[in-house]
Coordinates of C-alpha atoms (C1' of nucleotides) in Angstrom, one line a residue:
Chain A
X1 CA 36.1 -78.7 26.0
X2 CA 34.2 -76.9 28.5
X3 CA 36.6 -76.5 31.4
X4 CA 36.1 -71.6 31.4
X5 CA 37.7 -69.7 33.0
X6 CA 37.1 -66.4 33.9
X7 CA 37.0 -63.4 36.0
X8 CA 34.7 -62.4 39.0
X9 CA 33.5 -60.2 38.4
X10 CA 31.2 -57.8 40.8
X11 CA 30.1 -54.5 40.2
X12 CA 29.2 -54.3 43.0
X13 CA 32.0 -55.1 45.5
X14 CA 36.2 -55.1 45.1
X15 CA 36.3 -57.0 48.0
X16 CA 35.7 -61.1 47.1
X17 CA 38.4 -62.7 45.3
X18 CA 38.1 -64.4 41.6
X19 CA 37.4 -68.3 42.5
X20 CA 38.9 -68.9 39.3
X21 CA 39.1 -72.7 39.5
X22 CA 34.6 -72.1 40.7
X23 CA 34.5 -71.2 37.7
X24 CA 35.7 -73.8 36.3
X25 CA 33.6 -76.6 38.3
X26 CA 30.7 -73.9 37.3
X27 CA 31.1 -74.5 33.4
X28 CA 31.8 -77.8 34.2
X29 CA 28.7 -79.0 36.5
X30 CA 26.2 -76.9 35.3
X31 CA 25.6 -77.1 31.7
X32 CA 21.7 -77.0 31.9
X33 CA 20.1 -74.3 30.0
X34 CA 17.4 -75.1 32.1
X35 CA 18.9 -73.5 35.3
X36 CA 20.6 -71.3 33.8
X37 CA 17.4 -68.6 32.2
X38 CA 18.5 -66.5 35.8
X39 CA 22.1 -66.5 34.5
X40 CA 23.1 -66.2 30.5
X41 CA 25.9 -64.4 30.4
X42 CA 27.2 -61.6 28.3
X43 CA 30.4 -62.4 27.0
X44 CA 32.6 -59.9 27.2
X45 CA 36.0 -59.7 25.0
X46 CA 35.2 -63.3 24.8
X47 CA 34.3 -63.7 27.9
X48 CA 30.9 -64.8 28.5
X49 CA 30.1 -62.6 30.9
X50 CA 27.3 -62.5 33.7
X51 CA 26.0 -58.8 34.7
X52 CA 24.7 -58.6 38.1
X53 CA 22.6 -54.9 39.0
X54 CA 21.6 -54.0 42.4
X55 CA 18.3 -54.2 42.9
X56 CA 16.3 -52.1 44.5
X57 CA 16.0 -54.3 47.7
X58 CA 19.7 -54.2 47.7
X59 CA 20.4 -57.4 46.2
X60 CA 22.3 -58.2 43.5
X61 CA 20.0 -59.3 40.6
X62 CA 21.6 -61.0 37.4
X63 CA 20.7 -59.1 34.0
X64 CA 20.0 -62.6 32.2
X65 CA 18.8 -61.7 28.7
X66 CA 18.4 -58.1 26.6
X67 CA 14.3 -59.2 27.4
X68 CA 14.7 -59.5 30.8
X69 CA 17.3 -56.5 31.3
X70 CA 14.5 -54.6 29.3
X71 CA 11.3 -56.1 31.2
X72 CA 13.2 -54.8 34.1
X73 CA 13.8 -51.5 33.3
X74 CA 9.9 -51.7 32.6
X75 CA 9.4 -52.5 35.9
X76 CA 6.2 -51.4 37.3
X77 CA 6.7 -49.7 40.8
X78 CA 3.1 -51.0 42.4
X79 CA 2.3 -54.7 43.6
X80 CA -0.3 -54.8 41.5
X81 CA 1.2 -53.9 38.6
X82 CA 4.1 -55.8 39.7
X83 CA 2.0 -58.8 38.7
X84 CA 0.9 -56.9 35.1
X85 CA 4.5 -57.2 35.3
X86 CA 4.8 -60.6 35.3
X87 CA 2.8 -62.3 33.4
X88 CA 4.0 -59.6 29.9
X89 CA 7.9 -60.9 31.4
X90 CA 6.3 -64.7 31.0
X91 CA 4.9 -63.7 28.1
X92 CA 8.0 -62.6 26.8
X93 CA 9.8 -65.9 28.1
X94 CA 7.5 -67.5 26.1
X95 CA 8.4 -65.2 22.8
X96 CA 4.5 -65.0 22.4
X97 CA 6.0 -61.6 22.2
X98 CA 8.6 -62.3 18.8
X99 CA 5.8 -63.5 17.1
X100 CA 3.3 -60.8 17.4
X101 CA 2.6 -59.1 14.2
X102 CA 3.0 -54.9 13.2
X103 CA -0.2 -54.7 13.8
X104 CA -0.5 -55.5 17.2
X105 CA 2.2 -53.4 17.7
X106 CA -0.1 -50.5 16.0
X107 CA -2.9 -51.8 18.3
X108 CA -0.8 -51.2 21.3
X109 CA 1.0 -48.2 20.6
X110 CA -2.5 -46.4 20.3
X111 CA -3.7 -48.3 23.2
X112 CA -0.6 -46.2 25.0
X113 CA -1.9 -43.5 23.6
X114 CA -5.3 -43.4 25.1
X115 CA -4.0 -45.0 28.6
X116 CA -2.7 -42.0 29.9
X117 CA -6.2 -40.0 29.7
X118 CA -7.3 -43.5 31.2
X119 CA -5.3 -42.8 34.0
X120 CA -7.0 -40.1 36.0
X121 CA -9.7 -42.6 36.9
X122 CA -9.8 -44.0 40.4
X123 CA -8.0 -47.1 40.9
X124 CA -10.7 -49.1 43.0
X125 CA -12.8 -49.3 40.0
X126 CA -10.2 -50.6 37.2
X127 CA -11.7 -53.4 35.6
X128 CA -10.6 -56.6 34.2
X129 CA -10.8 -54.8 30.5
X130 CA -8.3 -52.0 31.7
X131 CA -6.2 -54.9 33.3
X132 CA -5.8 -56.6 29.8
X133 CA -5.4 -53.2 28.4
X134 CA -2.7 -51.7 30.6
X135 CA -1.2 -55.4 30.0
X136 CA -1.7 -55.2 25.6
X137 CA -0.2 -51.7 25.9
X138 CA 3.1 -52.3 28.0
X139 CA 3.0 -55.2 25.8
X140 CA 3.4 -53.4 22.8
X141 CA 5.8 -51.1 24.6
X142 CA 8.5 -53.5 24.7
X143 CA 8.1 -55.0 21.2
X144 CA 8.6 -51.8 20.2
X145 CA 11.7 -51.9 22.1
X146 CA 12.1 -54.6 21.5
X147 CA 11.9 -55.0 17.5
X148 CA 14.6 -51.5 17.9
X149 CA 16.3 -53.3 19.4
X150 CA 16.9 -55.9 17.2
X151 CA 17.3 -53.5 14.5
X152 CA 19.7 -51.6 15.9
X153 CA 22.2 -55.5 17.5
X154 CA 21.4 -56.1 13.7
X155 CA 23.1 -53.4 12.6
X156 CA 26.2 -53.6 15.1
X157 CA 26.5 -57.5 14.2
X158 CA 27.0 -56.5 10.7
X159 CA 29.5 -53.4 11.7
X160 CA 30.9 -56.2 13.9
X161 CA 31.6 -58.7 11.4
X162 CA 33.5 -55.7 9.2
X163 CA 35.8 -54.7 11.4
X164 CA 36.5 -58.0 12.9
X165 CA 37.5 -59.4 8.7
X166 CA 39.1 -55.6 8.8
X167 CA 41.1 -57.0 11.7
X168 CA 41.8 -60.1 10.8
X169 CA 43.1 -59.1 7.7
X170 CA 45.1 -56.2 8.7
X171 CA 47.4 -58.8 11.3
X172 CA 47.3 -60.9 8.5
X173 CA 49.2 -57.5 6.7
X174 CA 50.8 -56.8 10.0
X175 CA 53.0 -60.1 10.4
X176 CA 54.3 -59.7 6.4
X177 CA 55.0 -56.2 7.4
X178 CA 57.4 -57.1 10.4
X179 CA 59.1 -59.5 8.4
X180 CA 59.7 -58.0 5.4
X181 CA 60.4 -55.1 8.0
X182 CA 62.9 -57.7 10.2
X183 CA 64.5 -58.2 7.1
X184 CA 65.9 -54.8 6.6
X185 CA 66.7 -54.1 9.6
X186 CA 68.8 -57.3 10.1
X187 CA 70.4 -55.9 7.1
X188 CA 71.4 -52.9 8.4
X189 CA 72.7 -54.1 11.8
X190 CA 75.0 -56.7 9.6
X191 CA 75.9 -54.1 7.6
X192 CA 76.7 -52.0 10.8
X193 CA 78.7 -55.3 11.7
X194 CA 80.4 -55.7 8.0
X195 CA 81.8 -51.9 8.7
X196 CA 83.0 -53.1 13.1
X197 CA 84.9 -55.7 11.5
X198 CA 86.6 -53.4 8.7
X199 CA 87.4 -51.5 11.1
X200 CA 88.9 -53.4 13.7
X201 CA 90.6 -55.6 10.5
X202 CA 88.6 -58.6 10.7
X203 CA 86.8 -60.2 8.1
X204 CA 83.8 -59.5 6.3
X205 CA 80.7 -61.8 6.8
X206 CA 79.6 -63.1 3.8
X207 CA 76.0 -61.4 3.4
X208 CA 74.6 -64.5 2.6
X209 CA 75.3 -66.1 5.0
X210 CA 72.9 -63.3 6.7
X211 CA 69.9 -63.3 5.1
X212 CA 67.2 -65.6 4.7
X213 CA 67.1 -68.2 2.1
X214 CA 64.0 -70.4 1.2
X215 CA 62.0 -70.1 4.3
X216 CA 65.2 -71.1 6.4
X217 CA 68.3 -69.3 7.7
X218 CA 71.6 -70.0 6.3
X219 CA 73.9 -69.2 8.7
X220 CA 77.2 -68.6 10.0
X221 CA 77.7 -70.1 13.3
X222 CA 79.7 -66.3 13.4
X223 CA 76.5 -64.6 12.9
X224 CA 74.1 -67.1 14.5
X225 CA 73.4 -64.8 17.7
X226 CA 72.0 -61.8 15.3
X227 CA 69.8 -63.6 13.1
X228 CA 69.2 -66.5 15.0
X229 CA 66.4 -64.0 16.0
X230 CA 65.9 -63.1 12.1
X231 CA 64.4 -66.6 11.4
X232 CA 62.4 -66.4 14.6
X233 CA 60.1 -63.5 13.2
X234 CA 60.9 -65.1 9.5
X235 CA 59.0 -67.9 11.0
X236 CA 56.1 -68.7 9.0
X237 CA 54.2 -71.4 7.5
X238 CA 57.6 -71.2 5.6
X239 CA 59.1 -73.4 8.8
X240 CA 56.7 -75.8 8.1
X241 CA 59.4 -77.5 6.4
X242 CA 61.2 -77.4 9.9
X243 CA 58.5 -80.7 10.3
X244 CA 60.2 -82.2 7.0
X245 CA 63.3 -83.0 6.4
X246 CA 64.2 -79.8 5.9
X247 CA 65.5 -80.5 9.6
X248 CA 68.6 -82.9 8.8
X249 CA 69.5 -80.1 6.1
X250 CA 70.1 -77.3 8.9
X251 CA 71.6 -79.5 11.1
X252 CA 73.9 -80.3 8.6
X253 CA 74.4 -77.1 6.9
X254 CA 75.1 -76.4 10.7
X255 CA 77.5 -79.0 11.7
X256 CA 76.6 -79.2 14.8
X257 CA 74.4 -82.2 16.7
X258 CA 71.3 -80.0 14.9
X259 CA 68.8 -80.0 17.9
X260 CA 69.2 -76.5 19.3
X261 CA 70.1 -76.0 16.1
X262 CA 67.3 -76.5 13.8
X263 CA 65.5 -73.2 13.5
X264 CA 62.9 -74.2 15.7
X265 CA 64.3 -75.3 18.5
X266 CA 66.3 -72.3 18.3
X267 CA 63.1 -69.6 17.5
X268 CA 61.0 -71.5 19.6
X269 CA 63.0 -71.8 22.9
X270 CA 63.0 -70.2 25.6
X271 CA 65.9 -70.7 27.5
X272 CA 68.0 -67.7 29.1
X273 CA 70.2 -68.6 27.4
X274 CA 69.7 -68.1 23.7
X275 CA 68.9 -64.8 25.0
X276 CA 72.2 -63.9 26.7
X277 CA 73.8 -64.9 23.5
X278 CA 72.4 -62.0 21.8
X279 CA 73.3 -59.6 23.8
X280 CA 77.0 -60.5 24.3
X281 CA 76.5 -60.7 20.7
X282 CA 79.6 -58.6 19.3
X283 CA 77.0 -57.0 16.8
X284 CA 74.7 -56.5 20.1
X285 CA 73.0 -52.7 19.4
X286 CA 69.3 -51.9 20.2
X287 CA 67.6 -53.0 17.8
X288 CA 69.2 -56.6 18.4
X289 CA 68.4 -55.8 21.7
X290 CA 64.8 -55.2 21.3
X291 CA 64.2 -57.8 19.5
X292 CA 65.8 -60.3 21.6
X293 CA 63.3 -59.4 23.7
X294 CA 60.6 -59.3 22.4
X295 CA 60.9 -62.8 22.0
X296 CA 61.1 -63.4 25.3
X297 CA 58.9 -61.3 26.8
X298 CA 56.3 -63.8 28.4
X299 CA 53.0 -62.8 30.3
X300 CA 51.8 -64.5 32.8
X301 CA 48.7 -65.3 34.4
X302 CA 48.1 -66.5 37.3
X303 CA 44.4 -67.7 38.0
X304 CA 42.8 -70.1 40.4
X305 CA 41.7 -73.0 38.1
X306 CA 41.2 -76.9 38.9
X307 CA 42.1 -78.2 36.0
X308 CA 44.9 -79.0 35.1
X309 CA 44.9 -76.1 32.1
X310 CA 42.9 -73.1 31.9
X311 CA 41.3 -73.0 28.2
X312 CA 41.9 -69.6 26.0
X313 CA 40.2 -70.9 22.8
X314 CA 43.6 -71.5 21.5
X315 CA 44.8 -75.6 20.5
X316 CA 48.0 -76.6 22.8
X317 CA 49.8 -79.6 22.2
X318 CA 51.8 -80.4 25.4
X319 CA 55.9 -81.6 24.2
X320 CA 57.5 -82.1 27.5
X321 CA 57.3 -81.6 31.9
X322 CA 59.1 -81.7 34.0
X323 CA 59.4 -81.6 38.1
X324 CA 60.4 -77.8 38.5
X325 CA 63.0 -76.6 41.2
X326 CA 61.5 -75.6 44.3
X327 CA 57.8 -76.4 43.5
X328 CA 56.0 -80.0 44.1
X329 CA 54.5 -79.3 40.9
X330 CA 55.2 -80.2 37.6
X331 CA 55.7 -77.8 34.5
X332 CA 53.9 -78.7 31.6
X333 CA 54.9 -77.5 28.4
X334 CA 52.7 -76.7 25.7
X335 CA 53.0 -75.1 22.1
X336 CA 50.3 -74.1 20.2
X337 CA 49.1 -76.2 17.1
X338 CA 46.6 -74.2 16.0
X339 CA 48.5 -73.6 12.5
X340 CA 52.4 -75.7 12.0
X341 CA 55.1 -72.9 12.7
X342 CA 53.6 -71.1 15.6
X343 CA 56.2 -70.3 17.6
X344 CA 53.7 -69.6 21.0
X345 CA 54.5 -71.5 23.6
X346 CA 53.4 -71.6 26.8
X347 CA 53.9 -73.3 30.3
X348 CA 51.2 -74.4 33.2
X349 CA 52.8 -75.0 37.0
X350 CA 50.0 -74.7 39.4
X351 CA 51.3 -72.5 42.2
X352 CA 53.9 -73.7 45.2
X353 CA 52.3 -72.2 48.0
X354 CA 48.8 -72.7 46.1
X355 CA 48.3 -75.0 44.9
X356 CA 44.4 -73.9 43.6
X357 CA 46.4 -71.0 41.3
X358 CA 47.4 -72.0 37.9
X359 CA 50.3 -70.3 36.8
X360 CA 50.1 -69.7 32.8
X361 CA 53.1 -68.5 31.2
X362 CA 52.9 -67.4 27.5
X363 CA 55.6 -66.9 24.8
X364 CA 55.3 -65.4 21.4
X365 CA 53.3 -63.9 18.8
X366 CA 50.7 -66.0 17.0
X367 CA 51.9 -66.3 13.2
X368 CA 47.9 -67.3 12.8
X369 CA 44.3 -66.0 12.1
X370 CA 42.8 -66.1 16.0
X371 CA 39.1 -68.0 16.6
X372 CA 36.9 -65.1 18.3
X373 CA 37.3 -67.7 21.6
X374 CA 41.4 -67.2 21.6
X375 CA 41.2 -63.6 20.5
X376 CA 40.9 -62.4 24.4
X377 CA 43.1 -64.0 25.9
X378 CA 45.3 -63.9 22.7
X379 CA 44.9 -60.1 22.8
X380 CA 45.6 -59.8 26.3
X381 CA 49.4 -60.9 26.5
X382 CA 50.1 -59.9 23.2
X383 CA 49.3 -56.3 24.6
X384 CA 50.5 -56.6 27.8
X385 CA 54.2 -58.0 26.0
X386 CA 54.4 -55.6 23.7
X387 CA 53.9 -52.7 26.3
X388 CA 55.5 -54.3 28.5
X389 CA 58.3 -54.8 25.3
X390 CA 58.2 -50.7 25.2
X391 CA 58.7 -49.6 27.9
X392 CA 61.6 -52.0 28.3
X393 CA 62.8 -50.4 25.3
X394 CA 63.2 -47.1 26.4
X395 CA 66.4 -47.1 28.2
X396 CA 66.3 -43.3 28.8
X397 CA 63.0 -43.0 30.8
X398 CA 63.4 -46.6 32.3
X399 CA 61.2 -45.1 35.5
X400 CA 58.6 -43.5 33.4
X401 CA 57.9 -45.8 30.4
X402 CA 57.2 -48.7 33.3
X403 CA 55.0 -47.1 35.0
X404 CA 53.1 -45.6 32.5
X405 CA 53.0 -49.0 31.5
X406 CA 51.6 -50.6 34.6
X407 CA 49.1 -47.8 34.8
X408 CA 47.8 -48.9 31.4
X409 CA 48.0 -52.4 32.0
X410 CA 46.5 -52.5 35.0
X411 CA 45.2 -49.6 36.7
X412 CA 42.3 -51.5 39.5
X413 CA 43.2 -51.5 42.6
X414 CA 42.9 -55.0 43.0
X415 CA 45.3 -55.7 39.8
X416 CA 48.7 -57.8 40.5
X417 CA 50.9 -57.1 37.9
X418 CA 54.5 -59.4 38.8
X419 CA 57.6 -60.3 38.0
X420 CA 59.9 -62.4 39.1
X421 CA 63.2 -60.0 39.7
X422 CA 65.1 -62.5 38.5
X423 CA 63.7 -63.4 35.7
X424 CA 65.8 -63.6 32.3
X425 CA 62.8 -62.0 30.8
X426 CA 60.8 -59.1 31.3
X427 CA 57.9 -61.2 32.1
X428 CA 54.2 -59.5 33.3
X429 CA 52.3 -61.6 35.7
X430 CA 48.4 -60.7 35.9
X431 CA 46.6 -62.0 38.9
X432 CA 43.5 -63.3 38.7
X433 CA 43.4 -64.3 41.5
X434 CA 42.4 -60.7 43.5
X435 CA 43.7 -60.7 46.6
X436 CA 45.2 -64.2 47.2
X437 CA 48.3 -62.6 46.4
X438 CA 50.1 -61.8 49.2
X439 CA 51.9 -59.3 47.6
X440 CA 50.8 -55.7 49.4
X441 CA 51.7 -53.9 46.6
X442 CA 48.5 -53.3 43.7
X443 CA 51.1 -53.4 40.8
X444 CA 54.5 -54.5 40.9
X445 CA 56.7 -54.6 37.4
X446 CA 59.4 -56.5 37.8
X447 CA 62.6 -56.6 34.7
X448 CA 65.7 -57.7 34.5
X449 CA 68.3 -54.8 36.3
X450 CA 65.3 -53.3 37.3
X451 CA 64.2 -52.6 40.7
X452 CA 60.2 -53.9 41.5
X453 CA 58.1 -50.4 40.7
X454 CA 54.4 -49.7 41.7
X455 CA 51.8 -47.6 40.7
X456 CA 48.9 -46.2 42.6
X457 CA 45.6 -47.5 42.3
X458 CA 43.7 -46.0 39.4
X459 CA 39.9 -46.6 40.6
X460 CA 39.7 -46.4 43.8
X461 CA 36.6 -44.8 45.2
X462 CA 35.0 -46.0 41.7
X463 CA 31.5 -45.3 41.1
X464 CA 28.4 -48.3 41.5
X465 CA 28.2 -49.1 37.8
X466 CA 24.4 -46.6 36.9
X467 CA 23.4 -48.1 33.4
X468 CA 24.8 -50.9 31.1
X469 CA 27.5 -49.3 29.5
X470 CA 28.9 -48.5 33.3
X471 CA 29.0 -52.1 34.2
X472 CA 30.6 -53.3 31.2
X473 CA 33.2 -50.6 31.8
X474 CA 33.4 -51.6 35.4
X475 CA 33.9 -55.8 33.9
X476 CA 36.3 -54.9 31.9
X477 CA 37.5 -52.3 34.4
X478 CA 37.9 -55.7 36.8
X479 CA 38.5 -57.7 34.2
X480 CA 42.4 -58.4 34.7
X481 CA 43.5 -58.0 31.8
X482 CA 45.5 -55.8 29.8
X483 CA 44.2 -54.9 26.8
X484 CA 40.4 -55.1 28.5
X485 CA 41.6 -52.5 30.9
X486 CA 43.1 -50.7 28.8
X487 CA 40.1 -50.1 26.6
X488 CA 37.8 -49.7 29.1
X489 CA 40.0 -47.4 30.9
X490 CA 39.5 -44.9 27.4
X491 CA 35.8 -45.4 27.4
X492 CA 35.3 -44.9 31.4
X493 CA 36.8 -41.4 31.3
X494 CA 34.2 -40.6 28.6
X495 CA 31.2 -42.9 30.5
X496 CA 31.9 -41.7 34.1
X497 CA 33.0 -37.8 34.6
X498 CA 32.1 -38.3 38.1
X499 CA 35.0 -41.7 38.5
X500 CA 37.6 -40.4 36.5
X501 CA 37.3 -36.4 38.4
X502 CA 37.8 -38.6 41.3
X503 CA 41.0 -40.0 40.0
X504 CA 41.8 -36.9 38.4
X505 CA 41.8 -35.7 41.9
X506 CA 43.7 -38.8 43.5
X507 CA 46.2 -39.0 41.2
X508 CA 47.3 -35.4 39.3
X509 CA 48.9 -36.6 36.6
X510 CA 47.2 -39.3 35.9
X511 CA 45.3 -36.9 32.8
X512 CA 48.6 -37.2 30.9
X513 CA 49.0 -40.6 32.0
X514 CA 46.0 -42.0 30.1
X515 CA 46.6 -39.6 27.2
X516 CA 49.7 -41.6 27.2
X517 CA 48.2 -44.3 27.5
X518 CA 45.7 -43.4 25.6
X519 CA 48.7 -43.0 22.7
X520 CA 49.9 -45.8 23.0
X521 CA 46.8 -48.2 22.8
X522 CA 45.1 -46.4 19.9
X523 CA 48.8 -46.9 18.0
X524 CA 48.5 -51.2 18.9
X525 CA 47.0 -53.0 16.6
X526 CA 45.5 -55.3 19.8
X527 CA 43.2 -52.3 20.4
X528 CA 41.0 -53.4 16.9
X529 CA 40.7 -56.7 18.8
X530 CA 39.9 -55.9 22.2
X531 CA 37.0 -53.5 21.1
X532 CA 35.6 -55.7 18.3
X533 CA 35.8 -58.1 21.2
X534 CA 33.9 -55.4 23.4
X535 CA 31.3 -54.7 20.6
X536 CA 31.1 -58.4 20.1
X537 CA 29.9 -59.4 23.2
X538 CA 27.9 -56.7 24.3
X539 CA 26.1 -57.4 21.2
X540 CA 26.5 -61.0 20.3
X541 CA 24.7 -62.7 23.5
X542 CA 25.1 -66.4 23.4
X543 CA 26.2 -66.4 19.5
X544 CA 29.7 -66.1 20.2
X545 CA 29.7 -68.6 23.4
X546 CA 27.3 -70.4 22.3
X547 CA 29.1 -73.4 24.3
X548 CA 28.7 -72.2 27.5
X549 CA 25.5 -72.3 28.6
X550 CA 27.0 -72.2 32.2
X551 CA 25.9 -71.2 35.4
X552 CA 27.7 -68.8 38.0
X553 CA 26.5 -70.3 41.3
X554 CA 28.2 -68.0 43.2
X555 CA 24.9 -65.6 44.6
X556 CA 27.3 -63.2 45.3
X557 CA 29.9 -62.6 42.2
X558 CA 29.3 -62.6 38.2
X559 CA 31.8 -64.4 36.3
X560 CA 32.6 -63.8 32.3
X561 CA 33.6 -67.5 31.9
X562 CA 35.9 -68.2 29.3
X563 CA 35.5 -70.9 26.6
X564 CA 37.7 -73.1 25.1
X565 CA 38.8 -75.0 22.1
Chain B
dC1 C1' 45.3 -96.0 13.4
dG2 C1' 46.4 -91.5 13.3
dG3 C1' 46.6 -88.0 17.2
dA4 C1' 47.8 -86.7 21.9
dT5 C1' 50.4 -87.7 25.8
dT6 C1' 54.2 -89.3 28.5
dT7 C1' 58.8 -89.8 30.2
dG8 C1' 63.1 -90.6 30.0
dA9 C1' 66.9 -88.8 27.5
dC10 C1' 69.5 -85.0 26.0
dC11 C1' 71.2 -80.4 25.1
dG12 C1' 73.4 -75.4 26.5
dG13 C1' 73.8 -72.2 30.1
dC14 C1' 74.9 -71.1 34.5
dG15 C1' 76.9 -71.0 38.9
dC16 C1' 81.0 -73.2 41.3
Chain C
dG1 C1' 86.1 -79.4 34.5
dC2 C1' 81.5 -80.6 37.0
dG3 C1' 77.3 -80.7 38.4
dC4 C1' 73.1 -78.3 38.3
dC5 C1' 68.4 -76.7 36.0
dG6 C1' 65.0 -75.4 32.6
dG7 C1' 64.0 -76.8 28.4
dT8 C1' 63.3 -79.5 24.6
dC9 C1' 63.2 -84.6 22.0
dA10 C1' 61.5 -88.5 20.1
dA11 C1' 59.9 -93.4 21.2
dA12 C1' 56.8 -95.8 23.9
dT13 C1' 52.7 -95.7 25.1
dC14 C1' 47.7 -94.3 25.4
dC15 C1' 43.2 -93.2 23.9
dG16 C1' 39.3 -92.4 21.4

DNA sequence: CGGATTTGACCGGCGC
DNA sequence: GCGCCGGTCAAATCCG
């Protein structure tokens, strides 16, 4: 429940590994809020994030809250004032400032106005009254700023709620549209098949065997290859029938054993055989290939974790465990149980080379609304998969598109994205273990029938974040999550002109790539979710993740912790 | 007692 | 054709 996983995000350096395992232990063993005053997290994209800022004395200082952030910003320079500041800060912590009424604020403002006239008075004759007045002034200023920020936060939260609601509605519409379009597309495909069969003297496949009926598919074996995918896309709550007696009905209709002919297993299975079937089908065309690939696209996440499974906000039910060849650690199979009939599955296995690394492989797209905690991972994996597939689908620019994809997904230098060359399906691996990967290539995508390719580093020499927005952007940049990085990359290009200028100098083609990536991203529905999550994480404070009172004991790295179910 | 997990069996694909 | 392997099922078991 409180097992978290997330990212070690260091805004001051990029050399430290990401101790995901320690994140879990932190989240498990440091739930005492009393110890977390200095480790309050800002959830970024659903991941509560601890921010650190470089202080004047060279050490990292965690931004513990908005109050702390602002109090620190108003930090007086002199030691005497520093004591006052500490007093003010303590007052803030005690929330006395919150209870101050508006009248007090006005008084403070007046004092602030008059205080400048008195600033010429010799410090040596400063009295307690002046100190008091200075405190009051500072207090009032802080309060005004706090109130302003509170109102701003309130507005932003309202906006976020609106955006989130819109996104959910759009997501449902998208699912419905995809089903509808898929149905139409398959009819076109089948019409072509009919023409082909006719031209070669083959029989005409009865149309009624090619379409969906009542949420299940009455499929002739001859055309099951092309229409199996149809059942995948139609894997909506209508598939609930599968759990009941419908399965037997389908078994009987197919006249086979039934297990692998049931819609559930055929649509949700992710063995290579199914895709191969589709690829070998006589009715194969680009569309069918695309759909087959789409169904089989996988997103693998490598993260350090001592837990048996990372928490990604979704509910999973284990349905199997196998010993995989070449790995002493068993591979566990999970399916999403947040909605009946959800086709999403995942495999969890420890890395054979480094057992502290947990490899989680996701396949499929959720057919149901996701909680905010699950939105980040789902959006990330979905975006990575869809963008990977968009690259794999563009046969004309088989090299260029993946490059763009790779650049877009994992632009930062320490990110690792790999695919097994032998993998039957396009799989993107998001490596959150950072430099634990012995692979010297900063980024590799491996697709079937394509050699792995590399993309250059984007953020070499990136500037240290100079403000909160930049820090957040830096977090995105270093987050290793494709969706986050995509959105961040665009944002940072506006936020940090200097940095992007450097990038352009280093990568002359970057501008084009970013433009193309921008177009791709903005057309991606997941972008909305990522953006919403980003806004939420920044303004939502602990609300979105109030069950995360986790402490990061790592003095150097800030941690984004990911609360699960 | 119901839901989740475990685990042996089963199945299909693939390579030889 | 046979064996290996990955993926899945489902009865048995566990657990809260």
